[in-house]
Coordinates of N, CA and C in Angstrom, one line a residue:
M933 N -16.5 -9.2 43.7 CA -17.2 -10.1 42.8 C -17.9 -11.4 42.7
D934 N -18.5 -11.7 42.6 CA -19.9 -12.6 42.3 C -19.8 -12.2 40.6
L935 N -18.6 -13.8 40.3 CA -18.8 -13.8 38.4 C -20.1 -15.2 38.7
S936 N -20.8 -15.9 40.1 CA -21.6 -16.8 39.2 C -22.7 -17.1 38.3
S937 N -23.4 -16.0 38.1 CA -24.1 -15.2 37.5 C -23.7 -15.0 36.5
A938 N -22.8 -14.6 36.4 CA -21.7 -13.8 35.1 C -21.5 -14.7 33.8
K939 N -21.6 -14.0 32.6 CA -21.7 -14.8 30.8 C -20.8 -13.8 30.2
R940 N -20.1 -15.4 29.9 CA -18.4 -14.7 29.6 C -18.3 -14.8 28.6
I941 N -18.0 -13.5 27.3 CA -18.3 -13.1 26.9 C -16.6 -13.4 25.9
D942 N -16.2 -14.3 24.7 CA -14.8 -13.8 24.4 C -14.2 -13.5 23.1
I943 N -13.5 -12.3 22.6 CA -13.5 -12.1 22.1 C -12.4 -11.6 20.9
V944 N -12.6 -12.3 19.0 CA -11.4 -12.6 18.0 C -11.7 -12.0 17.8
S945 N -10.8 -11.3 16.0 CA -10.6 -10.9 15.0 C -9.7 -11.7 14.0
D946 N -9.1 -10.5 13.0 CA -8.1 -11.6 12.4 C -7.3 -13.3 12.9
T947 N -8.5 -13.7 12.4 CA -8.3 -14.9 12.6 C -7.8 -15.3 11.1
H948 N -7.6 -15.5 9.6 CA -7.4 -14.9 8.5 C -7.6 -16.8 7.8
G949 N -8.5 -17.6 9.0 CA -8.9 -19.1 8.2 C -7.5 -19.9 8.9
H950 N -7.8 -19.3 9.5 CA -6.6 -20.1 10.7 C -7.4 -19.9 12.3
L951 N -7.2 -20.8 12.6 CA -8.4 -21.6 14.1 C -7.1 -22.5 15.1
S952 N -6.4 -22.5 15.2 CA -5.1 -22.8 16.2 C -6.0 -23.6 17.8
D953 N -5.3 -24.9 18.0 CA -6.0 -25.7 18.8 C -6.0 -25.2 20.2
S954 N -5.3 -23.7 20.3 CA -5.2 -23.2 21.3 C -6.5 -22.6 21.9
L955 N -6.4 -21.7 20.5 CA -8.1 -20.7 20.1 C -9.1 -21.6 20.0
L956 N -8.9 -22.9 20.1 CA -10.3 -23.3 20.3 C -10.2 -23.8 21.8
R957 N -9.3 -24.6 22.2 CA -9.5 -24.4 23.6 C -10.1 -23.4 24.3
E958 N -9.1 -22.2 24.3 CA -10.3 -21.2 25.1 C -11.5 -20.6 25.3
L959 N -12.1 -20.7 23.5 CA -13.3 -20.3 23.8 C -14.2 -21.9 24.2
K960 N -13.7 -23.0 24.1 CA -14.6 -23.9 25.7 C -15.4 -23.4 26.3
G961 N -16.3 -22.9 26.5 CA -17.0 -23.3 27.6 C -17.9 -20.9 27.2
A962 N -17.3 -20.3 26.5 CA -17.9 -19.4 25.7 C -19.8 -19.3 26.1
D963 N -19.9 -18.1 26.9 CA -21.8 -18.1 26.3 C -21.8 -17.2 24.8
L964 N -21.5 -16.5 24.6 CA -21.0 -15.8 23.2 C -19.4 -15.6 22.6
I965 N -19.2 -15.9 21.8 CA -17.8 -15.1 21.1 C -18.8 -14.3 19.5
I966 N -17.2 -13.2 19.4 CA -17.5 -12.0 19.4 C -16.2 -11.8 17.6
H967 N -16.9 -12.0 17.3 CA -15.1 -11.9 16.0 C -15.5 -11.6 15.3
A968 N -14.2 -9.9 14.8 CA -14.5 -8.6 14.1 C -13.1 -9.0 13.7
G969 N -13.9 -10.0 12.1 CA -13.7 -9.5 11.4 C -12.4 -10.0 10.4
D970 N -12.5 -10.8 9.3 CA -11.3 -11.2 8.6 C -10.7 -12.9 8.7
M971 N -12.4 -12.9 9.1 CA -12.0 -13.9 10.1 C -12.2 -15.2 7.8
T972 N -12.5 -14.6 7.1 CA -11.6 -15.4 5.7 C -11.5 -16.9 4.9
S973 N -13.1 -17.5 6.2 CA -13.7 -18.6 6.1 C -14.9 -18.9 6.5
E974 N -15.5 -19.5 5.8 CA -17.6 -19.7 5.6 C -17.0 -20.9 6.4
M975 N -15.8 -22.0 6.4 CA -16.1 -23.3 7.1 C -15.1 -22.5 9.0
D976 N -15.0 -21.6 8.6 CA -14.0 -21.0 10.6 C -15.4 -20.1 11.4
Y977 N -16.1 -20.4 10.6 CA -18.0 -19.2 11.0 C -18.6 -20.9 11.3
E978 N -18.5 -21.8 10.5 CA -19.5 -22.9 10.7 C -19.1 -23.4 12.5
H979 N -17.2 -23.6 12.3 CA -16.8 -24.2 13.5 C -17.0 -23.6 14.9
L980 N -16.6 -21.7 15.2 CA -16.9 -21.1 15.7 C -18.1 -21.4 16.4
K981 N -20.2 -21.2 15.4 CA -21.2 -21.3 15.9 C -21.4 -22.6 16.6
A982 N -20.3 -23.8 16.3 CA -21.1 -24.9 16.9 C -20.4 -25.3 18.3
I983 N -19.3 -23.5 19.1 CA -18.7 -23.8 20.2 C -19.7 -23.1 21.4
A984 N -20.4 -22.0 20.6 CA -21.3 -21.0 20.7 C -21.7 -20.3 19.9
P985 N -22.8 -19.0 20.0 CA -23.9 -18.5 19.2 C -22.1 -16.9 18.7
V986 N -22.1 -16.7 17.6 CA -21.6 -16.2 17.0 C -22.1 -14.6 16.9
R987 N -21.6 -13.7 16.6 CA -22.0 -12.2 16.3 C -20.6 -11.8 16.1
A988 N -20.6 -11.8 14.2 CA -20.0 -11.5 13.1 C -20.0 -9.8 12.3
V989 N -18.4 -9.6 11.9 CA -18.4 -8.8 11.0 C -17.5 -8.9 9.9
L990 N -18.0 -8.5 9.0 CA -16.9 -8.8 7.9 C -16.1 -7.7 7.9
G991 N -14.4 -7.5 7.7 CA -13.0 -7.6 7.5 C -12.9 -6.4 6.2
N992 N -11.9 -6.3 6.4 CA -11.4 -6.2 4.8 C -10.9 -6.8 3.9
N993 N -10.8 -8.3 4.2 CA -10.7 -9.3 3.4 C -11.4 -10.7 3.3
D994 N -12.7 -10.2 4.5 CA -13.9 -11.1 3.8 C -14.4 -10.4 2.4
F995 N -14.3 -10.1 1.6 CA -15.1 -8.9 1.2 C -15.8 -10.6 -0.2
C996 N -15.3 -11.3 -0.5 CA -15.7 -12.9 -1.7 C -16.9 -13.3 -0.7
R997 N -16.7 -13.4 0.6 CA -16.9 -14.0 1.7 C -18.7 -14.6 1.9
N998 N -19.0 -15.5 2.0 CA -20.8 -15.1 2.5 C -20.3 -16.0 3.6
Y999 N -21.5 -15.6 4.4 CA -21.4 -15.7 6.5 C -22.9 -15.5 5.8
G1000 N -23.7 -15.1 5.3 CA -25.6 -14.9 5.4 C -25.3 -12.9 5.3
P1001 N -26.8 -13.3 5.9 CA -27.4 -12.0 5.7 C -27.2 -11.3 7.2
E1002 N -26.7 -12.7 8.5 CA -26.3 -12.1 10.2 C -25.1 -11.4 9.8
V1003 N -24.1 -10.8 9.7 CA -22.9 -11.0 9.5 C -22.2 -9.4 8.7
D1004 N -22.8 -8.8 8.3 CA -21.8 -7.2 7.8 C -20.6 -6.7 8.4
R1005 N -21.3 -5.5 7.5 CA -19.9 -3.7 8.2 C -20.3 -3.8 9.2
L1006 N -21.2 -3.5 9.8 CA -21.2 -2.6 10.9 C -22.3 -4.1 11.6
L1007 N -22.3 -4.8 13.4 CA -23.1 -5.0 13.7 C -23.8 -4.1 15.4
T1008 N -25.2 -3.6 15.9 CA -24.9 -3.3 17.3 C -26.1 -5.2 17.2
F1009 N -26.4 -4.8 18.7 CA -26.3 -5.4 20.2 C -27.6 -5.8 21.7
T1010 N -28.1 -5.7 22.4 CA -27.7 -6.0 22.9 C -27.5 -7.0 24.2
Y1011 N -27.0 -7.5 24.9 CA -26.6 -8.7 25.6 C -26.1 -8.6 26.5
E1012 N -27.0 -9.0 28.3 CA -26.6 -9.0 29.4 C -27.3 -8.1 29.8
G1013 N -27.4 -7.2 29.2 CA -28.2 -4.6 29.5 C -27.4 -3.9 29.1
L1014 N -26.0 -4.5 28.1 CA -25.4 -3.8 27.7 C -25.4 -3.7 26.3
K1015 N -25.1 -2.5 25.6 CA -25.2 -2.8 23.8 C -23.8 -2.5 23.4
F1016 N -23.7 -3.4 22.4 CA -22.7 -3.8 21.3 C -22.4 -2.9 20.4
A1017 N -21.4 -2.6 19.8 CA -21.2 -2.7 18.7 C -19.4 -3.3 18.4
V1018 N -19.7 -3.7 17.7 CA -19.2 -4.5 15.8 C -18.8 -4.2 14.9
A1019 N -17.0 -3.4 14.7 CA -17.2 -3.3 13.4 C -15.4 -3.8 13.1
H1020 N -15.0 -3.4 12.3 CA -14.1 -4.5 11.7 C -12.7 -2.7 12.6
Y1021 N -13.5 -1.5 11.5 CA -12.3 -0.4 11.6 C -13.0 0.2 12.3
R1022 N -11.7 0.5 14.0 CA -11.3 1.5 15.1 C -13.1 2.7 14.4
E1023 N -12.9 2.9 13.7 CA -12.9 4.5 13.2 C -14.8 4.1 12.3
D1024 N -15.2 3.0 12.7 CA -16.5 2.0 12.4 C -17.0 2.7 13.5
L1025 N -17.0 2.3 14.9 CA -17.8 2.7 16.2 C -18.6 3.5 16.2
P1026 N -19.6 2.9 16.8 CA -20.7 4.4 16.9 C -20.1 4.7 18.9
V1027 N -18.9 5.6 19.1 CA -18.6 5.4 20.4 C -20.3 6.0 20.8
G1028 N -19.8 7.1 20.7 CA -21.3 8.0 21.5 C -22.7 7.0 22.4
S1029 N -22.7 5.8 21.9 CA -24.2 5.7 21.9 C -24.2 4.0 22.3
V1030 N -23.0 3.8 22.5 CA -22.5 2.0 23.1 C -22.1 2.2 24.4
D1031 N -22.4 0.6 25.6 CA -21.4 0.7 26.5 C -20.2 0.0 25.8
V1032 N -19.9 -0.6 25.4 CA -19.2 -1.7 24.6 C -19.2 -1.9 23.7
A1033 N -17.4 -1.2 23.1 CA -16.9 -1.6 21.2 C -16.2 -1.4 20.7
V1034 N -16.0 -2.5 19.8 CA -15.8 -3.9 19.9 C -15.2 -4.4 18.0
C1035 N -14.0 -4.0 17.6 CA -13.3 -3.4 16.1 C -11.8 -4.9 16.0
G1036 N -11.4 -5.1 15.3 CA -10.4 -5.4 14.8 C -8.7 -4.8 13.9
H1037 N -8.3 -5.4 12.5 CA -7.9 -5.0 11.7 C -6.2 -4.3 12.4
T1038 N -6.3 -4.7 13.8 CA -4.2 -3.6 13.8 C -4.4 -4.6 13.9
H1039 N -4.5 -6.4 14.8 CA -3.9 -7.0 15.1 C -2.7 -6.6 16.3
R1040 N -3.7 -5.7 16.8 CA -2.8 -6.0 18.1 C -4.8 -5.0 19.5
A1041 N -3.3 -5.8 20.0 CA -5.0 -6.2 21.5 C -4.8 -4.3 22.5
K1042 N -5.2 -4.2 22.7 CA -5.8 -2.8 22.8 C -7.7 -2.4 24.0
E1043 N -7.5 -1.7 24.4 CA -8.8 -1.7 26.0 C -8.7 -0.6 26.2
V1044 N -9.8 0.2 26.0 CA -9.2 1.5 26.0 C -10.8 2.3 27.1
Q1045 N -10.8 3.7 27.9 CA -12.3 4.1 28.3 C -12.9 5.1 27.9
L1046 N -13.8 4.9 26.9 CA -13.4 6.5 26.5 C -14.9 6.9 26.9
G1047 N -14.9 7.8 27.6 CA -16.5 7.9 28.6 C -16.9 6.7 29.2
R1048 N -18.9 7.0 28.9 CA -19.1 5.7 29.7 C -18.7 4.5 28.7
C1049 N -18.1 4.8 26.9 CA -18.2 3.1 26.3 C -16.5 2.6 26.2
L1050 N -16.3 1.4 27.0 CA -15.0 0.6 26.8 C -15.3 0.2 24.9
V1051 N -13.6 -0.1 24.4 CA -13.2 0.3 23.2 C -12.5 -0.8 23.9
I1052 N -12.5 -2.1 22.6 CA -11.4 -3.2 22.9 C -11.4 -3.7 21.8
N1053 N -9.7 -3.8 21.5 CA -9.1 -4.9 20.4 C -8.1 -5.7 21.4
P1054 N -9.0 -7.1 20.4 CA -8.6 -8.5 20.7 C -7.1 -8.4 20.5
G1055 N -7.2 -8.2 19.7 CA -5.3 -8.3 18.8 C -5.7 -9.8 17.4
S1056 N -4.8 -9.8 16.9 CA -5.2 -11.1 17.0 C -5.0 -12.6 17.2
A1057 N -6.0 -13.6 16.8 CA -5.6 -15.5 17.4 C -4.6 -16.1 16.4
S1058 N -4.8 -15.5 15.1 CA -3.9 -16.5 14.4 C -2.7 -15.9 14.6
F1059 N -2.5 -14.3 13.6 CA -1.7 -13.3 13.0 C -1.2 -12.4 13.7
P1060 N -0.6 -11.5 14.6 CA -1.1 -10.7 16.0 C 0.5 -10.1 15.1
R1061 N 0.9 -8.6 15.3 CA 1.9 -7.7 15.4 C 2.3 -7.6 17.2
G1062 N 3.7 -7.2 16.1 CA 4.1 -6.6 17.3 C 4.8 -7.9 18.5
D1063 N 5.2 -7.4 19.2 CA 5.9 -9.0 20.5 C 5.1 -9.4 21.1
R1064 N 3.5 -9.4 21.4 CA 3.0 -10.0 22.5 C 2.0 -11.5 22.1
G1065 N 2.5 -11.4 21.0 CA 1.8 -13.0 21.0 C 0.6 -12.7 19.7
P1066 N -0.6 -14.3 19.8 CA -1.4 -14.2 20.0 C -2.7 -14.3 20.8
T1067 N -3.5 -14.0 20.3 CA -3.9 -12.5 21.7 C -5.8 -12.6 21.4
I1068 N -6.4 -13.0 22.9 CA -8.5 -12.9 22.7 C -8.3 -12.5 23.5
A1069 N -9.7 -11.6 23.6 CA -10.1 -10.4 24.5 C -11.0 -11.5 25.6
R1070 N -11.4 -11.7 26.7 CA -12.5 -11.9 27.2 C -13.5 -11.4 28.7
L1071 N -14.3 -10.8 27.7 CA -15.0 -10.3 28.6 C -16.1 -10.8 29.6
M1072 N -16.5 -10.8 31.1 CA -17.5 -11.2 32.5 C -18.8 -10.6 32.2
V1073 N -19.9 -10.0 31.7 CA -20.9 -9.2 32.1 C -21.9 -10.0 32.6
A1074 N -23.0 -8.8 33.6 CA -24.1 -9.2 34.3 C -24.6 -7.9 34.1
S1075 N -26.2 -8.2 34.4 CA -27.2 -6.7 34.7 C -26.0 -5.4 33.9
G1076 N -26.1 -5.3 33.3 CA -26.0 -4.5 32.9 C -24.2 -4.0 33.0
K1077 N -24.0 -4.4 33.4 CA -21.6 -4.3 33.1 C -21.1 -5.3 33.1
V1078 N -20.6 -5.0 32.5 CA -18.7 -5.9 32.8 C -17.7 -5.2 33.7
L1079 N -18.4 -6.4 34.3 CA -17.4 -6.7 35.9 C -15.8 -7.1 35.2
S1080 N -15.1 -7.7 34.0 CA -13.6 -8.3 34.5 C -13.7 -8.1 32.8
V1081 N -12.7 -7.2 32.1 CA -11.2 -7.7 30.6 C -10.2 -8.2 31.1
T1082 N -10.2 -9.5 30.6 CA -8.5 -10.1 30.6 C -8.4 -10.7 28.7
F1083 N -7.4 -9.7 28.5 CA -5.9 -10.2 27.2 C -5.6 -12.2 27.8
I1084 N -6.1 -12.6 26.6 CA -5.8 -13.7 27.0 C -4.3 -15.0 25.7
D1085 N -3.6 -14.6 26.3 CA -2.6 -14.9 25.5 C -2.6 -17.1 25.3
L1086 N -2.0 -16.5 23.7 CA -2.9 -18.2 22.6 C -1.8 -18.2 22.7

């Protein structure tokens, strides 16, 4: 598998106002950052945008935050020939009509293939639940294909 022309998408969620040094180190070099909600800090949003372009959604703890009109409860977009949907809650994702669906909220890393749709929850980069510890997900994509999915322990 040739990754030389692939784009790297780093997926984070549930940072809750805390961007750790290990998270920031991992994000360097990303072509795109997806944040699946509960950022809870406008300053963190600006910090992430200084690293790479960011596609983000609102989480259940972002109710009093103003990230601008581009951040809403559900986001769909196309990147490198793949159709993405991002929502904080899994049940809000239009799984049947996209290639990659991203959610957060549970603070637990998970990857599931549902038909043609890859559903990814990166876990929480700051406040994990369960035994695993803080995580993010990393996708390598090119020409309408997901080449690899990796969960990174921070």
